[in-house]
Amino acid sequence: MRKKRTGISPVGIVLIVLLVVAIFGVGIAALSNQQAYVREARITPTPSITPRTVLITENPAFPTSTPTPLVLQMNSVGIEVKQLQMRLQELGYYSGEVDGQFGGGTRTAVEAFQRQHGITADGIAGESTLALLYNTAAQTFVPTATPSPTPEYSTLSSGAQGEAVKRLQTRLQELGYYTGKVDGDFGKGTKSAVTLFQKQHGLDADGIAGMKTLTMLYSDAAHAIVIIPTPEPIRVLSGSLPMLVNKEHPVDADFVPADLVDLNTYCDSSLVKIKYSGMQAVREATDALIKMLTAAKADGITNWQISAAYRSFADQQDILEENIKSYMEKNGLSRSKAESAARQTVADPGSSEHHTGLAFDMTVPGQTFKFTEQCKWLHEHCWEYGFIIRYTDDKKDITGFLGEEWHIRYVGTEHSMNMKESGLCLEEYLEYVQTE
Ligand SMILES: [Zn+2]
């Protein structure tokens, strides 16, 4: 008996199963897509941002095309550092590992490269260093003897402060020139020490530690202090003629007149006020001054003050320097212009008559001397006591100074009376008596 085929054939069942599976599968996929979309929407609420494409090229054959100037320095890392190290190695500057890490060794190599090529040796490979490095003109490393350290010197002078001054003081102390405190303040003591060092090393003895002085000071050529005995004081009144001091006849830097007295202790303060403590003058001249002011007092002329008397070479240096600085600060002049301006009124060290200890600047406290009765009396009577009015306007071409009505100079009565009578200034008088 023939089996009756009823219902669905086996092929049909397979097809149905396949169909069901397919429909079910699509449903699952759609569902999971749906879930994925929801999740992503939650995470990225602003879907408008489009991701950028970053293209990384690591082709060492093309190292130079960089959009921004490349700077390689300590702690830089990467392919460019590797290239730098390779190039430095090629040229003999670098012997470390080519690891793409910019460390101390790489920096030293960059510095050596820079130094040999005459550019600032800062150890930073910037645009110009890199350009030079990859240029065909880049030189291979030439080893040189280790150069002695060359510290950068900046000029130190009176008023300077800080570590550089401390170093200066320490060095001057080591060599025996400085005996003061190492306090970093460039004062009088430091200046004297610098001046002494300069004198003993054939340098300009200006007390300013400039390039030349500092280079000498820190070099092997710097020698310890050579003690020189204090020079014999000079008897300024021993000759038969007055001593002449001017621009053409300066005194030496170590010139000291004999027989100086301290004016504050030597003079009666009721007769004359001494403006500064420590002021000195030659005894004979001071005796004559006291005699003169006593006579003035008898005439009812009092209230005298001495503003200047003996000055050492170093004092005059200070005065000139202060004057120059004041011109620079107040008038905004350059150093050289301020110098020539100052030299109109301030004598160069060595050429001031105050070095003799025979000159006095007479003043009246708080008044312009020119218009005082004291000035009038002085110009009439100083001659009788051995003094002359040293600088007058009508002799400025000979003396080199404008009139100074306050400045008197002791020459002794014989000469002062002759000069009053003849009307000759000291330069003219000496020429006259010497050719007689
Ligand atoms: Zn004077």
XYZ file of C-alpha atoms and ligand atoms in Angstrom:
437
model
C 0.000 0.000 0.000
C 1.199 3.336 -0.985
C 1.933 5.607 1.721
C -0.089 8.615 1.395
C 1.748 11.773 1.440
C 0.047 14.069 3.745
C 1.064 17.418 5.178
C 4.417 18.962 4.484
C 7.296 17.185 2.875
C 10.693 16.969 4.726
C 12.179 19.505 2.305
C 9.393 21.857 3.165
C 10.102 21.432 6.880
C 13.754 22.280 6.372
C 12.802 25.377 4.423
C 10.365 26.456 7.111
C 12.970 25.943 9.826
C 15.453 27.957 7.837
C 12.918 30.709 7.320
C 12.060 30.858 11.020
C 15.719 30.974 11.969
C 16.355 33.711 9.436
C 13.466 35.872 10.663
C 14.445 35.327 14.266
C 18.051 36.160 13.523
C 17.244 39.440 11.817
C 15.047 40.336 14.745
C 17.873 39.718 17.249
C 20.332 41.674 15.122
C 17.947 44.591 14.803
C 17.347 44.554 18.509
C 21.022 44.531 19.409
C 21.692 47.302 16.894
C 18.962 49.265 18.521
C 20.566 48.751 21.930
C 23.982 49.702 20.610
C 22.621 52.870 19.118
C 20.908 53.853 22.369
C 24.072 53.252 24.316
C 26.181 55.298 21.922
C 23.625 58.117 21.926
C 23.870 58.308 25.682
C 27.673 58.489 25.641
C 28.007 60.969 22.819
C 25.311 63.565 23.120
C 26.889 65.808 20.468
C 27.257 63.680 17.429
C 28.201 66.639 15.215
C 31.910 66.403 16.117
C 33.734 64.530 13.449
C 36.917 62.748 14.376
C 40.119 64.181 12.886
C 42.477 62.066 10.968
C 46.015 62.211 12.347
C 48.633 61.137 9.924
C 51.823 60.036 11.537
C 54.822 59.863 9.275
C 57.901 58.202 10.565
C 60.067 58.405 7.559
C 63.587 59.411 8.604
C 64.467 60.228 5.043
C 62.504 63.468 5.319
C 63.503 65.088 8.597
C 63.433 68.732 7.638
C 59.872 69.518 6.646
C 58.412 70.637 9.960
C 55.536 73.114 9.959
C 56.623 74.897 13.173
C 60.233 75.603 14.171
C 61.504 72.543 15.916
C 63.279 72.936 19.251
C 64.994 69.950 20.747
C 66.243 70.269 24.252
C 66.620 68.454 27.565
C 63.882 65.833 27.975
C 62.722 66.025 24.356
C 61.967 62.569 22.996
C 61.169 61.112 19.633
C 62.299 60.447 16.168
C 63.776 63.940 15.713
C 65.988 63.425 18.748
C 67.125 60.135 17.264
C 68.003 61.870 14.026
C 69.823 64.574 15.961
C 71.852 62.001 17.865
C 72.690 60.135 14.691
C 73.838 63.273 12.971
C 75.913 64.379 15.970
C 77.444 60.910 16.103
C 78.215 61.010 12.420
C 80.089 64.289 12.935
C 81.912 63.000 16.005
C 80.208 65.092 18.676
C 78.085 62.359 20.224
C 79.239 58.977 21.430
C 76.221 57.932 23.491
C 73.285 55.759 22.638
C 70.964 56.731 19.799
C 67.803 56.274 21.840
C 65.697 59.269 20.912
C 65.954 60.693 24.418
C 67.536 64.100 24.852
C 69.655 63.813 28.016
C 72.841 65.334 29.387
C 75.050 63.574 26.853
C 73.063 64.905 23.931
C 73.114 68.382 25.392
C 76.900 68.311 25.805
C 77.207 67.191 22.199
C 74.944 70.010 20.999
C 76.974 72.504 23.016
C 80.227 71.248 21.527
C 78.723 71.535 18.055
C 77.512 75.060 18.731
C 80.832 76.156 20.204
C 82.793 74.865 17.239
C 80.460 76.693 14.855
C 80.646 79.979 16.744
C 77.012 80.128 17.826
C 75.692 80.498 21.362
C 76.484 77.259 23.190
C 73.199 76.850 25.054
C 72.789 73.119 24.382
C 69.383 73.714 22.788
C 68.947 72.525 19.236
C 66.687 75.201 17.791
C 66.019 76.186 14.240
C 69.409 77.739 13.497
C 71.410 74.985 15.165
C 69.465 72.297 13.311
C 69.793 74.109 10.014
C 73.545 74.274 10.509
C 73.719 70.678 11.693
C 72.041 69.248 8.614
C 73.909 71.575 6.310
C 76.764 70.185 4.251
C 78.951 72.883 5.784
C 78.641 71.293 9.227
C 82.128 70.582 10.519
C 83.245 67.373 12.126
C 84.289 67.607 15.744
C 87.779 68.997 16.366
C 88.835 68.283 19.916
C 90.551 71.202 21.659
C 92.255 71.446 25.003
C 89.715 72.152 27.720
C 89.441 75.929 27.805
C 89.971 77.624 31.152
C 86.676 78.872 32.517
C 86.025 82.435 31.401
C 83.559 83.999 33.802
C 81.554 86.890 32.453
C 82.934 90.041 33.946
C 80.895 93.119 34.550
C 82.489 96.274 35.834
C 82.421 96.779 39.589
C 82.926 100.206 41.136
C 82.050 102.220 44.227
C 78.489 101.536 45.363
C 78.238 98.105 43.704
C 76.793 95.304 45.805
C 76.284 91.585 45.691
C 77.935 88.248 45.087
C 80.347 89.534 42.449
C 81.659 92.109 44.951
C 82.025 89.367 47.561
C 84.091 87.301 45.128
C 86.195 90.357 44.367
C 86.794 91.061 48.048
C 87.635 87.425 48.749
C 90.163 87.343 45.929
C 91.739 90.655 46.981
C 91.936 89.339 50.525
C 93.613 86.123 49.381
C 96.292 88.190 47.688
C 96.689 90.506 50.667
C 95.297 93.696 49.119
C 92.070 93.775 51.099
C 91.880 93.625 54.873
C 88.236 94.614 55.374
C 85.098 92.519 55.739
C 83.837 90.389 52.863
C 80.378 91.945 52.910
C 79.551 92.416 49.219
C 79.577 96.212 49.511
C 82.017 98.035 47.236
C 83.069 100.837 49.591
C 86.200 102.888 50.209
C 88.239 99.960 51.496
C 87.451 97.820 48.469
C 88.282 100.702 46.174
C 91.673 101.238 47.835
C 92.384 97.524 47.513
C 91.464 97.533 43.813
C 93.602 100.645 43.249
C 96.566 99.069 45.000
C 96.164 95.868 43.005
C 96.024 97.876 39.783
C 99.157 99.860 40.675
C 101.087 96.698 41.386
C 100.000 95.100 38.113
C 100.699 98.000 35.776
C 97.007 98.786 35.226
C 95.257 102.155 35.262
C 94.882 102.846 38.983
C 91.300 104.126 38.896
C 89.853 101.895 41.620
C 87.264 100.517 39.189
C 87.290 96.768 38.645
C 86.656 96.598 34.912
C 87.308 93.832 32.399
C 91.114 94.278 32.372
C 91.447 94.409 36.136
C 89.142 91.436 36.756
C 90.817 89.324 34.087
C 94.192 90.041 35.695
C 92.825 89.477 39.198
C 91.538 85.973 38.450
C 94.491 84.959 36.277
C 97.688 83.190 37.266
C 99.561 86.440 36.650
C 97.929 88.025 39.714
C 100.535 88.243 42.430
C 100.308 88.833 46.159
C 100.766 92.320 47.524
C 104.262 93.760 47.546
C 104.649 95.916 50.619
C 106.076 99.294 49.672
C 107.265 101.547 52.473
C 105.175 104.681 52.897
C 106.801 107.409 50.804
C 108.740 110.120 52.557
C 106.477 113.121 53.092
C 107.557 116.026 50.951
C 108.483 119.369 52.435
C 106.279 121.626 50.330
C 107.757 124.853 51.707
C 111.420 123.917 51.638
C 112.277 125.542 48.333
C 112.892 129.236 47.789
C 110.010 129.358 45.304
C 106.380 128.332 45.792
C 105.495 124.836 44.643
C 103.502 124.749 41.420
C 100.751 122.178 40.933
C 98.532 122.303 37.856
C 97.583 120.192 34.830
C 101.107 120.444 33.429
C 102.720 119.908 36.824
C 100.799 117.151 38.612
C 102.008 115.390 41.743
C 102.526 111.610 41.888
C 99.724 109.405 43.166
C 101.604 108.722 46.407
C 102.520 112.351 47.052
C 101.999 113.342 50.695
C 103.065 116.730 52.073
C 105.071 116.779 55.287
C 103.863 118.261 58.546
C 100.103 117.946 58.170
C 97.932 118.880 61.140
C 94.350 117.944 61.914
C 92.373 121.146 61.517
C 89.652 120.295 64.026
C 92.102 119.831 66.856
C 94.511 122.527 65.682
C 92.089 125.409 65.111
C 89.915 127.240 67.601
C 86.324 126.501 66.619
C 85.213 129.995 67.634
C 87.588 131.361 64.994
C 86.809 129.028 62.140
C 84.445 126.132 61.525
C 85.970 123.018 59.930
C 83.299 121.560 57.658
C 84.354 117.901 57.739
C 86.108 115.797 60.333
C 89.559 114.568 59.411
C 90.476 117.629 57.366
C 94.196 118.379 57.304
C 96.612 121.072 56.129
C 100.320 121.886 56.401
C 101.162 123.388 59.793
C 102.880 126.566 58.548
C 99.967 127.398 56.263
C 97.491 126.705 59.067
C 99.440 128.960 61.448
C 99.253 131.753 58.864
C 95.525 131.141 58.423
C 94.871 131.379 62.163
C 96.865 134.613 62.308
C 94.842 136.010 59.399
C 91.457 135.030 60.817
C 92.404 136.472 64.193
C 93.096 139.784 62.432
C 89.768 139.514 60.603
C 88.000 138.934 63.896
C 89.605 142.112 65.239
C 88.067 143.877 62.217
C 84.677 142.396 63.149
C 84.725 139.788 60.364
C 83.860 136.347 61.742
C 81.777 133.271 60.853
C 84.449 131.609 58.656
C 84.346 128.057 57.477
C 86.939 125.859 55.761
C 85.243 123.625 53.186
C 88.360 122.041 51.724
C 92.030 121.773 52.592
C 94.491 118.932 51.941
C 93.321 116.251 49.537
C 95.064 113.024 48.662
C 95.254 111.721 45.115
C 92.543 109.168 45.967
C 90.279 111.895 47.437
C 90.518 113.802 44.168
C 89.675 110.647 42.224
C 86.516 110.273 44.314
C 85.514 113.889 43.818
C 85.968 113.691 40.063
C 84.078 110.412 39.867
C 81.167 111.756 41.929
C 81.006 114.804 39.698
C 80.989 112.705 36.536
C 78.226 110.483 37.921
C 76.186 113.503 38.906
C 76.438 114.920 35.359
C 75.380 111.575 33.946
C 72.411 111.228 36.277
C 71.158 114.798 36.447
C 71.942 115.945 32.914
C 71.653 112.605 31.169
C 75.097 112.949 29.606
C 77.138 110.083 28.238
C 80.181 109.040 30.256
C 82.648 110.847 27.972
C 80.562 114.043 27.835
C 80.069 113.986 31.613
C 83.828 113.577 31.997
C 84.654 116.630 29.968
C 81.946 118.629 31.752
C 83.291 117.603 35.169
C 86.860 118.444 34.160
C 85.839 122.065 33.587
C 85.576 122.568 37.331
C 87.231 119.575 38.974
C 90.972 119.067 38.673
C 92.290 115.720 37.500
C 93.771 113.591 40.278
C 97.333 114.850 40.746
C 96.715 118.320 39.377
C 94.665 119.805 42.222
C 96.426 122.407 44.305
C 94.779 120.899 47.371
C 97.333 118.052 47.133
C 99.958 120.451 48.497
C 98.171 120.948 51.823
C 98.725 124.690 51.305
C 95.323 125.571 49.841
C 92.039 126.328 51.620
C 88.513 126.819 50.331
C 87.066 129.594 52.510
C 83.300 129.819 52.850
C 80.558 131.258 55.039
C 77.996 128.656 56.127
C 74.761 128.993 54.195
C 75.874 131.894 51.978
C 77.323 132.427 48.520
C 80.835 133.438 49.414
C 81.258 135.844 46.500
C 78.712 138.272 47.957
C 79.867 138.231 51.592
C 81.854 140.786 53.586
C 84.217 137.918 54.444
C 85.065 137.541 50.743
C 85.719 141.253 50.420
C 87.980 141.253 53.496
C 89.870 138.149 52.324
C 90.642 139.598 48.880
C 91.982 142.755 50.473
C 94.084 141.262 53.273
C 95.099 137.660 52.523
C 98.331 138.836 50.849
C 99.600 140.282 54.134
C 99.529 136.780 55.673
C 101.254 134.937 52.841
C 98.127 133.888 50.867
C 97.164 134.564 47.250
C 93.820 134.421 45.450
C 94.942 131.592 43.218
C 92.308 131.589 40.445
C 90.748 134.677 38.891
C 88.643 134.944 35.739
C 91.156 137.170 33.962
C 93.877 134.493 34.302
C 91.761 131.485 33.399
C 93.622 130.899 30.147
C 96.868 130.551 32.093
C 95.680 128.708 35.199
C 93.173 126.526 33.376
C 90.484 127.341 35.936
C 87.665 129.844 36.111
C 87.766 132.337 38.985
C 87.445 130.780 42.452
C 87.057 133.623 44.914
C 87.023 131.149 47.831
C 90.279 129.331 47.057
C 93.391 130.723 48.731
C 96.901 129.314 48.519
C 99.751 129.840 50.956
C 103.040 130.891 49.324
C 104.623 132.937 52.157
C 104.488 136.704 52.545
C 107.524 137.478 50.384
C 105.915 135.975 47.297
C 102.346 136.930 48.116
C 103.222 140.614 48.464
C 105.218 140.528 45.225
C 102.330 138.891 43.426
C 99.817 141.369 44.785
C 101.956 144.229 43.556
C 102.701 142.748 40.132
C 99.250 141.307 39.520
C 100.856 138.119 38.223
C 99.265 134.732 38.829
C 101.452 131.926 40.163
C 102.362 130.507 36.745
C 103.356 133.967 35.466
C 105.185 134.843 38.652
C 107.309 131.680 38.628
C 108.193 132.199 34.999
C 109.105 135.790 35.729
C 111.350 135.097 38.729
C 112.993 132.084 37.078
C 114.002 134.021 33.979
C 115.242 137.019 35.979
Zn 89.960 124.888 46.245
